[in-house]
Short mmCIF file of the C-alpha atoms (twelve columns), coordinates in Angstrom:
data_MODEL
# 
_entry.id   MODEL 
# 
loop_
_atom_site.group_PDB 
_atom_site.id 
_atom_site.type_symbol 
_atom_site.label_atom_id 
_atom_site.label_alt_id 
_atom_site.label_comp_id 
_atom_site.label_asym_id 
_atom_site.label_seq_id 
_atom_site.Cartn_x 
_atom_site.Cartn_y 
_atom_site.Cartn_z 
_atom_site.pdbx_PDB_model_num 
ATOM 1   C CA . UNK A 1   -262.247 -137.761 142.636 1 
ATOM 2   C CA . UNK A 2   -260.623 -135.742 145.442 1 
ATOM 3   C CA . UNK A 3   -259.222 -132.362 144.481 1 
ATOM 4   C CA . UNK A 4   -255.846 -133.275 145.975 1 
ATOM 5   C CA . UNK A 5   -255.487 -136.228 143.578 1 
ATOM 6   C CA . UNK A 6   -255.870 -134.156 140.407 1 
ATOM 7   C CA . UNK A 7   -252.575 -133.564 138.644 1 
ATOM 8   C CA . UNK A 8   -253.838 -131.626 135.627 1 
ATOM 9   C CA . UNK A 9   -251.377 -129.082 134.238 1 
ATOM 10  C CA . UNK A 10  -252.117 -125.606 135.552 1 
ATOM 11  C CA . UNK A 11  -251.953 -122.826 133.002 1 
ATOM 12  C CA . UNK A 12  -250.135 -119.588 133.836 1 
ATOM 13  C CA . UNK A 13  -252.485 -116.823 134.992 1 
ATOM 14  C CA . UNK A 14  -254.129 -114.903 132.160 1 
ATOM 15  C CA . UNK A 15  -253.904 -111.109 132.159 1 
ATOM 16  C CA . UNK A 16  -256.989 -109.542 133.696 1 
ATOM 17  C CA . UNK A 17  -259.382 -107.366 131.755 1 
ATOM 18  C CA . UNK A 18  -260.281 -103.883 133.049 1 
ATOM 19  C CA . UNK A 19  -263.742 -105.148 134.009 1 
ATOM 20  C CA . UNK A 20  -262.575 -108.265 135.878 1 
ATOM 21  C CA . UNK A 21  -262.280 -106.613 139.342 1 
ATOM 22  C CA . UNK A 22  -265.805 -105.203 138.905 1 
ATOM 23  C CA . UNK A 23  -267.080 -108.658 137.946 1 
ATOM 24  C CA . UNK A 24  -265.474 -110.165 141.052 1 
ATOM 25  C CA . UNK A 25  -267.029 -107.493 143.274 1 
ATOM 26  C CA . UNK A 26  -270.386 -108.150 141.613 1 
ATOM 27  C CA . UNK A 27  -269.996 -111.881 142.285 1 
ATOM 28  C CA . UNK A 28  -269.230 -111.366 145.982 1 
ATOM 29  C CA . UNK A 29  -272.129 -108.951 146.518 1 
ATOM 30  C CA . UNK A 30  -274.671 -111.101 144.677 1 
ATOM 31  C CA . UNK A 31  -273.513 -114.393 146.238 1 
ATOM 32  C CA . UNK A 32  -273.578 -112.916 149.755 1 
ATOM 33  C CA . UNK A 33  -277.056 -111.457 149.258 1 
ATOM 34  C CA . UNK A 34  -278.445 -114.691 147.815 1 
ATOM 35  C CA . UNK A 35  -276.932 -116.817 150.585 1 
ATOM 36  C CA . UNK A 36  -278.561 -114.619 153.218 1 
ATOM 37  C CA . UNK A 37  -281.915 -114.489 151.423 1 
ATOM 38  C CA . UNK A 38  -282.081 -118.219 150.706 1 
ATOM 39  C CA . UNK A 39  -280.726 -119.497 154.031 1 
ATOM 40  C CA . UNK A 40  -284.185 -120.632 155.296 1 
ATOM 41  C CA . UNK A 41  -284.917 -122.284 151.952 1 
ATOM 42  C CA . UNK A 42  -281.567 -124.094 151.973 1 
ATOM 43  C CA . UNK A 43  -282.263 -125.326 155.502 1 
ATOM 44  C CA . UNK A 44  -285.614 -126.712 154.340 1 
ATOM 45  C CA . UNK A 45  -284.039 -128.409 151.302 1 
ATOM 46  C CA . UNK A 46  -281.294 -129.921 153.465 1 
ATOM 47  C CA . UNK A 47  -283.914 -131.274 155.869 1 
ATOM 48  C CA . UNK A 48  -285.914 -132.817 153.004 1 
ATOM 49  C CA . UNK A 49  -282.789 -134.511 151.632 1 
ATOM 50  C CA . UNK A 50  -281.893 -135.827 155.087 1 
ATOM 51  C CA . UNK A 51  -285.348 -137.403 155.393 1 
ATOM 52  C CA . UNK A 52  -285.573 -138.801 151.850 1 
ATOM 53  C CA . UNK A 53  -281.955 -139.722 151.134 1 
ATOM 54  C CA . UNK A 54  -280.138 -139.536 154.447 1 
ATOM 55  C CA . UNK A 55  -276.692 -138.069 154.877 1 
ATOM 56  C CA . UNK A 56  -274.711 -136.485 153.381 1 
ATOM 57  C CA . UNK A 57  -277.034 -133.722 152.200 1 
ATOM 58  C CA . UNK A 58  -274.340 -132.143 150.037 1 
ATOM 59  C CA . UNK A 59  -272.764 -133.480 146.860 1 
ATOM 60  C CA . UNK A 60  -269.048 -132.693 146.551 1 
ATOM 61  C CA . UNK A 61  -267.008 -133.341 143.437 1 
ATOM 62  C CA . UNK A 62  -263.748 -132.171 141.903 1 
ATOM 63  C CA . UNK A 63  -264.240 -129.843 138.941 1 
ATOM 64  C CA . UNK A 64  -261.880 -127.719 136.878 1 
ATOM 65  C CA . UNK A 65  -261.821 -123.930 137.125 1 
ATOM 66  C CA . UNK A 66  -259.925 -121.005 135.685 1 
ATOM 67  C CA . UNK A 67  -256.418 -121.791 134.394 1 
ATOM 68  C CA . UNK A 68  -257.248 -125.522 134.696 1 
ATOM 69  C CA . UNK A 69  -257.112 -125.377 138.497 1 
ATOM 70  C CA . UNK A 70  -259.140 -128.062 140.302 1 
ATOM 71  C CA . UNK A 71  -261.598 -127.119 143.026 1 
ATOM 72  C CA . UNK A 72  -264.391 -128.771 145.021 1 
ATOM 73  C CA . UNK A 73  -267.876 -128.135 143.658 1 
ATOM 74  C CA . UNK A 74  -270.669 -128.165 146.250 1 
ATOM 75  C CA . UNK A 75  -274.330 -128.809 145.431 1 
ATOM 76  C CA . UNK A 76  -277.320 -130.374 147.124 1 
ATOM 77  C CA . UNK A 77  -277.394 -134.137 146.711 1 
ATOM 78  C CA . UNK A 78  -279.992 -135.377 144.210 1 
ATOM 79  C CA . UNK A 79  -279.034 -139.043 143.725 1 
ATOM 80  C CA . UNK A 80  -278.809 -142.218 145.729 1 
ATOM 81  C CA . UNK A 81  -275.389 -143.805 146.089 1 
ATOM 82  C CA . UNK A 82  -274.537 -146.473 143.471 1 
ATOM 83  C CA . UNK A 83  -275.805 -149.873 144.595 1 
ATOM 84  C CA . UNK A 84  -275.623 -152.713 142.025 1 
ATOM 85  C CA . UNK A 85  -277.589 -155.033 144.327 1 
ATOM 86  C CA . UNK A 86  -280.558 -152.646 144.135 1 
ATOM 87  C CA . UNK A 87  -280.102 -151.857 140.450 1 
ATOM 88  C CA . UNK A 88  -278.842 -148.347 141.149 1 
ATOM 89  C CA . UNK A 89  -276.160 -148.022 138.500 1 
ATOM 90  C CA . UNK A 90  -276.986 -145.267 136.015 1 
ATOM 91  C CA . UNK A 91  -277.815 -141.635 136.755 1 
ATOM 92  C CA . UNK A 92  -281.414 -142.331 135.715 1 
ATOM 93  C CA . UNK A 93  -281.646 -145.173 138.255 1 
ATOM 94  C CA . UNK A 94  -280.101 -143.142 141.057 1 
ATOM 95  C CA . UNK A 95  -281.955 -139.862 140.512 1 
ATOM 96  C CA . UNK A 96  -284.825 -139.556 142.993 1 
ATOM 97  C CA . UNK A 97  -288.158 -137.738 142.543 1 
ATOM 98  C CA . UNK A 98  -286.947 -135.110 145.021 1 
ATOM 99  C CA . UNK A 99  -283.693 -134.876 143.080 1 
ATOM 100 C CA . UNK A 100 -285.545 -134.361 139.790 1 
ATOM 101 C CA . UNK A 101 -287.543 -131.545 141.351 1 
ATOM 102 C CA . UNK A 102 -284.441 -129.913 142.819 1 
ATOM 103 C CA . UNK A 103 -282.736 -130.029 139.428 1 
ATOM 104 C CA . UNK A 104 -285.811 -128.788 137.586 1 
ATOM 105 C CA . UNK A 105 -286.041 -125.777 139.902 1 
ATOM 106 C CA . UNK A 106 -282.226 -125.351 140.120 1 
ATOM 107 C CA . UNK A 107 -282.467 -125.384 143.923 1 
ATOM 108 C CA . UNK A 108 -279.695 -127.988 143.978 1 
ATOM 109 C CA . UNK A 109 -277.346 -125.187 142.845 1 
ATOM 110 C CA . UNK A 110 -277.812 -122.958 145.912 1 
ATOM 111 C CA . UNK A 111 -274.780 -124.273 147.883 1 
ATOM 112 C CA . UNK A 112 -272.639 -123.467 144.832 1 
ATOM 113 C CA . UNK A 113 -272.836 -119.826 145.943 1 
ATOM 114 C CA . UNK A 114 -270.146 -120.747 148.497 1 
ATOM 115 C CA . UNK A 115 -267.860 -121.635 145.585 1 
ATOM 116 C CA . UNK A 116 -268.440 -118.121 144.257 1 
ATOM 117 C CA . UNK A 117 -267.505 -116.547 147.595 1 
ATOM 118 C CA . UNK A 118 -264.351 -118.687 147.755 1 
ATOM 119 C CA . UNK A 119 -263.307 -117.357 144.372 1 
ATOM 120 C CA . UNK A 120 -263.459 -120.726 142.590 1 
ATOM 121 C CA . UNK A 121 -266.507 -119.756 140.548 1 
ATOM 122 C CA . UNK A 122 -268.425 -116.777 139.221 1 
ATOM 123 C CA . UNK A 123 -272.148 -116.147 139.034 1 
ATOM 124 C CA . UNK A 124 -271.885 -116.192 135.227 1 
ATOM 125 C CA . UNK A 125 -269.438 -118.260 133.171 1 
ATOM 126 C CA . UNK A 126 -268.980 -121.648 131.498 1 
ATOM 127 C CA . UNK A 127 -270.193 -124.538 133.624 1 
ATOM 128 C CA . UNK A 128 -267.391 -126.347 135.533 1 
ATOM 129 C CA . UNK A 129 -266.741 -129.832 134.206 1 
ATOM 130 C CA . UNK A 130 -264.818 -132.954 135.193 1 
ATOM 131 C CA . UNK A 131 -260.993 -133.259 135.292 1 
ATOM 132 C CA . UNK A 132 -261.003 -136.159 132.837 1 
ATOM 133 C CA . UNK A 133 -262.390 -133.869 130.122 1 
ATOM 134 C CA . UNK A 134 -259.252 -131.705 130.057 1 
ATOM 135 C CA . UNK A 135 -257.362 -133.878 127.584 1 
ATOM 136 C CA . UNK A 136 -260.431 -134.167 125.333 1 
ATOM 137 C CA . UNK A 137 -260.888 -130.465 124.552 1 
ATOM 138 C CA . UNK A 138 -259.718 -128.977 121.299 1 
ATOM 139 C CA . UNK A 139 -257.449 -125.923 121.720 1 
ATOM 140 C CA . UNK A 140 -260.434 -123.686 120.987 1 
ATOM 141 C CA . UNK A 141 -262.706 -125.492 123.445 1 
ATOM 142 C CA . UNK A 142 -259.992 -125.232 126.127 1 
ATOM 143 C CA . UNK A 143 -260.442 -121.451 126.076 1 
ATOM 144 C CA . UNK A 144 -263.481 -121.969 128.315 1 
ATOM 145 C CA . UNK A 145 -260.984 -122.175 131.188 1 
ATOM 146 C CA . UNK A 146 -259.673 -118.671 130.604 1 
ATOM 147 C CA . UNK A 147 -262.375 -117.434 133.009 1 
ATOM 148 C CA . UNK A 148 -263.898 -118.656 136.254 1 
ATOM 149 C CA . UNK A 149 -266.685 -121.192 135.682 1 
ATOM 150 C CA . UNK A 150 -270.199 -120.021 136.450 1 
ATOM 151 C CA . UNK A 151 -273.443 -121.117 138.058 1 
ATOM 152 C CA . UNK A 152 -275.218 -119.963 134.902 1 
ATOM 153 C CA . UNK A 153 -273.894 -119.037 131.503 1 
ATOM 154 C CA . UNK A 154 -274.576 -118.410 127.846 1 
ATOM 155 C CA . UNK A 155 -275.029 -122.110 127.090 1 
ATOM 156 C CA . UNK A 156 -277.465 -122.456 130.002 1 
ATOM 157 C CA . UNK A 157 -279.830 -119.785 128.642 1 
ATOM 158 C CA . UNK A 158 -279.584 -120.978 125.033 1 
ATOM 159 C CA . UNK A 159 -280.561 -124.587 125.499 1 
ATOM 160 C CA . UNK A 160 -278.840 -125.957 128.596 1 
ATOM 161 C CA . UNK A 161 -278.617 -129.763 128.414 1 
ATOM 162 C CA . UNK A 162 -280.707 -129.952 125.235 1 
ATOM 163 C CA . UNK A 163 -277.559 -128.761 123.398 1 
ATOM 164 C CA . UNK A 164 -274.842 -131.172 122.347 1 
ATOM 165 C CA . UNK A 165 -271.329 -130.709 123.712 1 
ATOM 166 C CA . UNK A 166 -269.986 -128.961 120.610 1 
ATOM 167 C CA . UNK A 167 -272.758 -126.374 120.732 1 
ATOM 168 C CA . UNK A 168 -272.207 -125.826 124.458 1 
ATOM 169 C CA . UNK A 169 -268.485 -125.305 124.077 1 
ATOM 170 C CA . UNK A 170 -269.001 -122.941 121.140 1 
ATOM 171 C CA . UNK A 171 -271.209 -120.770 123.352 1 
ATOM 172 C CA . UNK A 172 -268.679 -120.995 126.198 1 
ATOM 173 C CA . UNK A 173 -265.942 -119.653 123.933 1 
ATOM 174 C CA . UNK A 174 -268.298 -116.966 122.618 1 
ATOM 175 C CA . UNK A 175 -268.813 -115.871 126.221 1 
ATOM 176 C CA . UNK A 176 -265.073 -115.827 126.955 1 
ATOM 177 C CA . UNK A 177 -264.465 -113.643 123.901 1 
ATOM 178 C CA . UNK A 178 -267.386 -111.252 124.441 1 
ATOM 179 C CA . UNK A 179 -267.693 -111.184 128.229 1 
ATOM 180 C CA . UNK A 180 -268.758 -107.949 129.900 1 
ATOM 181 C CA . UNK A 181 -270.880 -106.893 132.848 1 
ATOM 182 C CA . UNK A 182 -273.669 -106.010 130.435 1 
ATOM 183 C CA . UNK A 183 -273.591 -109.524 128.966 1 
ATOM 184 C CA . UNK A 184 -273.593 -111.023 132.477 1 
ATOM 185 C CA . UNK A 185 -276.687 -109.032 133.413 1 
ATOM 186 C CA . UNK A 186 -278.504 -110.134 130.256 1 
ATOM 187 C CA . UNK A 187 -277.625 -113.779 130.981 1 
ATOM 188 C CA . UNK A 188 -278.882 -113.442 134.556 1 
ATOM 189 C CA . UNK A 189 -282.170 -111.994 133.311 1 
ATOM 190 C CA . UNK A 190 -282.546 -114.821 130.795 1 
ATOM 191 C CA . UNK A 191 -281.700 -117.390 133.484 1 
ATOM 192 C CA . UNK A 192 -284.833 -116.481 135.427 1 
ATOM 193 C CA . UNK A 193 -287.013 -117.403 132.450 1 
ATOM 194 C CA . UNK A 194 -285.042 -120.586 131.766 1 
ATOM 195 C CA . UNK A 195 -285.497 -121.767 135.363 1 
ATOM 196 C CA . UNK A 196 -289.196 -120.881 135.467 1 
ATOM 197 C CA . UNK A 197 -289.836 -122.685 132.175 1 
ATOM 198 C CA . UNK A 198 -287.603 -125.585 133.263 1 
ATOM 199 C CA . UNK A 199 -285.998 -125.655 129.845 1 
ATOM 200 C CA . UNK A 200 -283.288 -128.119 128.833 1 
ATOM 201 C CA . UNK A 201 -282.980 -129.944 132.153 1 
ATOM 202 C CA . UNK A 202 -281.651 -133.105 130.518 1 
ATOM 203 C CA . UNK A 203 -280.378 -134.315 127.180 1 
ATOM 204 C CA . UNK A 204 -282.600 -136.619 125.128 1 
ATOM 205 C CA . UNK A 205 -282.404 -140.136 126.516 1 
ATOM 206 C CA . UNK A 206 -280.339 -139.106 129.539 1 
ATOM 207 C CA . UNK A 207 -281.062 -138.150 133.133 1 
ATOM 208 C CA . UNK A 208 -278.497 -135.353 132.839 1 
ATOM 209 C CA . UNK A 209 -275.849 -135.225 130.061 1 
ATOM 210 C CA . UNK A 210 -273.862 -138.009 128.408 1 
ATOM 211 C CA . UNK A 211 -270.125 -138.101 129.048 1 
ATOM 212 C CA . UNK A 212 -268.015 -135.838 126.839 1 
ATOM 213 C CA . UNK A 213 -265.697 -138.136 124.868 1 
ATOM 214 C CA . UNK A 214 -264.216 -135.559 122.510 1 
ATOM 215 C CA . UNK A 215 -265.427 -133.330 119.727 1 
ATOM 216 C CA . UNK A 216 -266.973 -134.783 116.596 1 
ATOM 217 C CA . UNK A 217 -265.816 -131.801 114.545 1 
# 
């Protein structure tokens, strides 16, 4: 879904916290450093995708950010295009061995650092989700959009995709309520272990996560 076609209501800007400018500066410094350090690795990943999957090497999709504003998420491509004639319909069918490895190592997330530099995302925050989920959130769950979405977050270090949606959103709201630079640093430290252990890459019985259809509670 193109960003320009999203007509979700945009919430008025929330008041900033005293630590928000520091968090934004932290995001810019960390994203810039990581982009420079990982540039050769990203070039190698892009080349591998071009050989195995062809072009485009990047996956682009509309997601929802702070104050319900849509933006374009950028990641490395991990799936083949849908092709009913070849039986490529579900995420499990379309996900390639290279794509599974990129997701397991979180290398597919590296281009998302550009979203951080643009100001659409943060290093730490709730994961950005699809526009069609907006109307399905409870008022409490919708609080996850009071902050910029993140590359990693509290839900990612406490179970990732092994958690159900309700548990994820509860942790997202916990982060929104308790956010601080100290909490961000602890989440970043925990993220390293989560990535190395390859915890919670997919939900049971799914290649990634099932669609969020609304809360059961």
